C-alpha positions as a printed NumPy array, in Angstrom:
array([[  7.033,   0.947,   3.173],
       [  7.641,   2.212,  -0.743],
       [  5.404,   3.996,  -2.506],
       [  3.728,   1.099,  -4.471],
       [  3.154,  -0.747,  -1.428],
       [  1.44 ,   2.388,   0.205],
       [ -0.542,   2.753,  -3.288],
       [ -1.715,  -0.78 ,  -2.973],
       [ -2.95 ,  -0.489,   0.782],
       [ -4.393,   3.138,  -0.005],
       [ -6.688,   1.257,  -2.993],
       [ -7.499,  -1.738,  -0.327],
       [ -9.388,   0.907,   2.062],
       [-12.23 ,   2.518,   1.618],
       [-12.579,   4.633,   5.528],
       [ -8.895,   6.22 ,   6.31 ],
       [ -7.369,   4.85 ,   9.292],
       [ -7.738,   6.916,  12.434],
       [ -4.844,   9.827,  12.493],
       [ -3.968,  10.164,  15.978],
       [ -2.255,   7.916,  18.319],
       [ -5.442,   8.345,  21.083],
       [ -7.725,   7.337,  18.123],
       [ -6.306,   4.596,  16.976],
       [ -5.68 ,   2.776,  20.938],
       [ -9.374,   3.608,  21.43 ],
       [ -9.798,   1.135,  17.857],
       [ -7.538,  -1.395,  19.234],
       [ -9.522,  -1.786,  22.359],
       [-12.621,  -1.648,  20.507],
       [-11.626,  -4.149,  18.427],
       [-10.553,  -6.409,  21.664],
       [-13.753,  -5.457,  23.623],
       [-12.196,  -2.856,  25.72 ],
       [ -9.815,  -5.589,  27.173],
       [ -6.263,  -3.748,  28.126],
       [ -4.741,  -6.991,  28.328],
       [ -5.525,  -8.118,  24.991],
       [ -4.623,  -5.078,  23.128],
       [ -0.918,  -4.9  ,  25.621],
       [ -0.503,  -8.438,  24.293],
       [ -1.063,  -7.394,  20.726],
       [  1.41 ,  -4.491,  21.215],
       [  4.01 ,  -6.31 ,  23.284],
       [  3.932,  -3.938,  26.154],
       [  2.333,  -4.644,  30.206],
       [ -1.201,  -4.134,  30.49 ],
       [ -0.118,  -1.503,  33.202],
       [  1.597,   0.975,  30.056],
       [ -2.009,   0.228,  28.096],
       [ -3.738,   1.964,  30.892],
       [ -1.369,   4.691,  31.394],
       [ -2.108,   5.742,  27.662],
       [ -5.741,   5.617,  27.531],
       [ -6.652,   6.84 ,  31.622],
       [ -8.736,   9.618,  31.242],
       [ -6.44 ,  11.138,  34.552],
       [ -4.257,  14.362,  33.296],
       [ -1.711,  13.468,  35.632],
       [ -1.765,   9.89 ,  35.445],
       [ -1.23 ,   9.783,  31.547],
       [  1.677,   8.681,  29.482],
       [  2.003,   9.174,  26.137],
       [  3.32 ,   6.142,  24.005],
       [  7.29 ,   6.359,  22.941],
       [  7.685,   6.191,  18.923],
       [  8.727,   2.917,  19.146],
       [  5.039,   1.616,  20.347],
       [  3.551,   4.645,  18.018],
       [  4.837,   2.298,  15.351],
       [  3.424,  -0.392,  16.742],
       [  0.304,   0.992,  17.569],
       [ -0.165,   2.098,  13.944],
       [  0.961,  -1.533,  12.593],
       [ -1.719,  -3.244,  14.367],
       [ -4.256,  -0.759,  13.465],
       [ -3.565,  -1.242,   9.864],
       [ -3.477,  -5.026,  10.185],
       [ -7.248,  -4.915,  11.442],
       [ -8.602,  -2.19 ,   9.525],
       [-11.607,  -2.862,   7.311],
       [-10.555,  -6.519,   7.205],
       [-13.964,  -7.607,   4.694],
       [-13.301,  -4.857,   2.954],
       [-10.073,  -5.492,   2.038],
       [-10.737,  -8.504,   1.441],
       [-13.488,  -7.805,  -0.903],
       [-11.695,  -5.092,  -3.128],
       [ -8.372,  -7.286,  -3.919],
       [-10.859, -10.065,  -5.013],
       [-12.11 ,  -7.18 ,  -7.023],
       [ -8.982,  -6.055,  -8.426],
       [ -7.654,  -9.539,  -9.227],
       [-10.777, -10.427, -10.877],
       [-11.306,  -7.269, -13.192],
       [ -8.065,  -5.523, -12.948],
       [ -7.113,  -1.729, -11.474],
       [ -5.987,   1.397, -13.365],
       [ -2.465,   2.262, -12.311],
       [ -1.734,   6.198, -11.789],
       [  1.999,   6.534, -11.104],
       [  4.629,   9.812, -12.002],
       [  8.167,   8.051, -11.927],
       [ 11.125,   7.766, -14.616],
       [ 10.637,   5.548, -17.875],
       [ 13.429,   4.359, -20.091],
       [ 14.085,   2.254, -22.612],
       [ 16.561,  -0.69 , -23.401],
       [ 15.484,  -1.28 , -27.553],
       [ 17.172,  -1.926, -30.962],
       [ 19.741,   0.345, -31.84 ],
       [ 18.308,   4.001, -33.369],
       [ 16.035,   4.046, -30.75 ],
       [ 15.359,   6.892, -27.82 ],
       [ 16.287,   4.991, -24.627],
       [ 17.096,   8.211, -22.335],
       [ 14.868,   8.512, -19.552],
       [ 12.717,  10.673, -18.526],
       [  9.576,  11.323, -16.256],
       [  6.132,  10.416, -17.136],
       [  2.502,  10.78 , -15.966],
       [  1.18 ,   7.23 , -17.059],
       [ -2.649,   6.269, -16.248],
       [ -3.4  ,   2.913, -17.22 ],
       [ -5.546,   0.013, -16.859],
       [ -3.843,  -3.045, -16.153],
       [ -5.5  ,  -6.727, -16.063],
       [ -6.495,  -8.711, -13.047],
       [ -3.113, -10.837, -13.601],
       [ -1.118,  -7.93 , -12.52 ],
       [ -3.243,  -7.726,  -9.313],
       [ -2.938, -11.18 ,  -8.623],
       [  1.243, -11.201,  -9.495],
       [  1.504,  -8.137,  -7.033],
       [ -0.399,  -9.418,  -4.118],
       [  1.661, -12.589,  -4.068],
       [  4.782, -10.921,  -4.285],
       [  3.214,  -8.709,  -1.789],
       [  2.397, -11.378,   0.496],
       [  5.573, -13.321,  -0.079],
       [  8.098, -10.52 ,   1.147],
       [  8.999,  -9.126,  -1.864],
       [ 10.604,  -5.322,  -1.4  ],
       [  9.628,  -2.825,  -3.867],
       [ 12.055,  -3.838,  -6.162],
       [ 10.218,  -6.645,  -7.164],
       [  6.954,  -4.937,  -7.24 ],
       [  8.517,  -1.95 ,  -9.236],
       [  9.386,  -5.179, -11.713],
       [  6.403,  -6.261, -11.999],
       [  4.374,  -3.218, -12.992],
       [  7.324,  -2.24 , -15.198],
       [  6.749,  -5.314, -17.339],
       [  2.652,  -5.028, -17.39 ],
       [  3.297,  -1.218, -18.602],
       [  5.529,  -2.298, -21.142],
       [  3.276,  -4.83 , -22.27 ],
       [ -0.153,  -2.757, -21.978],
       [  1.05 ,   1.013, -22.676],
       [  4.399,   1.03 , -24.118],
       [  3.828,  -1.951, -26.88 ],
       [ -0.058,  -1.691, -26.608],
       [ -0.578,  -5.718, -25.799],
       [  2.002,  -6.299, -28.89 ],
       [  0.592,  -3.759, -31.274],
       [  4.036,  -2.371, -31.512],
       [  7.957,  -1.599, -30.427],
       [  8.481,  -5.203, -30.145],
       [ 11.868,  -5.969, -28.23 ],
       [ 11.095,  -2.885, -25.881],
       [ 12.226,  -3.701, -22.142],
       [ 10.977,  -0.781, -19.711],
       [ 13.311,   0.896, -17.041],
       [ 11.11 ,   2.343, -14.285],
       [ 12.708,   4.13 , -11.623],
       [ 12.104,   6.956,  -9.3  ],
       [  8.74 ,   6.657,  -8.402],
       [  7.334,   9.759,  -7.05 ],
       [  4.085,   8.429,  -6.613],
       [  2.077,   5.161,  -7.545],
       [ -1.579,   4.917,  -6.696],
       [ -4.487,   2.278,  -7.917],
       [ -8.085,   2.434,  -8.393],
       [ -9.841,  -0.792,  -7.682],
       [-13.429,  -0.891,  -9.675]])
């Protein structure tokens, strides 16, 4: 998972997601009311492993292998806040998010210009089209390539050329993301 895809499920919550391992099997079989079975079938593992992770017996317990760690902490962020999420993309695609992101910025533009790049703090608001452009791309597969083309066309359009005020013919390069976050309302 890229950095813009963790941004955009960081905005989505509003509770963080349980931190350990124990925590988040004792959501999973909350969320499957307290059935072993269930939340084994979920995982892909026997019901009999499911027990051994959550027995309260010292000698009796396993811990989970990092393969079903990553699993575990896939299906916990696949039922996490589910309304809420839910709720605050609606939110976002209907009134639009500010984008915080530190990565690298140049320039392709007319001869004479300053296309080298170079690293930039950029906080920006960005319209609910954005949202809706990265969500489907989001929910279609795309990497973060095609994310990281997205938002580099909506900052070239709403900061670099302020919506067409300006620098007409500017095409932004953005690269090396060190960080991209979004806050929804």
């Amino acid at each position: 998972m890229g950095q813009i895809e963790q941004g955009l499920e960081r905005a989505l919550r509003t509770r963080p997601i349980p931190s350990s391992t124990e925590a988040r099997l004792r959501f999973l079989l909350t969320t499957h009311r307290g059935s072993t079975r269930k939340v084994a079938t979920v995982l892909g593992v026997s019901q009999r492993t499911v027990q051994r992770w959550v027995t309260k017996r010292s000698g009796a317990r396993r811990p989970p292998g990092p393969l079903q760690v990553r699993a575990i902490e896939e299906a916990v962020l696949a039922r996490w806040q589910p309304r809420v999420r839910a709720r605050r993309r609606a939110q976002a695609e209907a009134e639009g998010f500010v984008f915080h992101t530190r990565a690298r910025f140049g320039f392709t533009a007319r001869a004479g210009s300053s296309d080298d790049p170079r690293v930039r703090w950029i906080n920006h608001d960005l319209p609910g089209e954005v949202a809706r452009e990265l969500f489907a791309a989001r929910d279609a597969g795309a990497g973060e390539q095609q994310q990281t083309v997205i938002l580099a066309r909506a900052l070239g359009h709403a900061y670099f050329r302020e919506w067409g005020r300006r620098a007409h013919g500017l095409h932004i390069a953005f690269s090396d993301v060190e960080f991209a976050d979004f806050s929804i309302g």
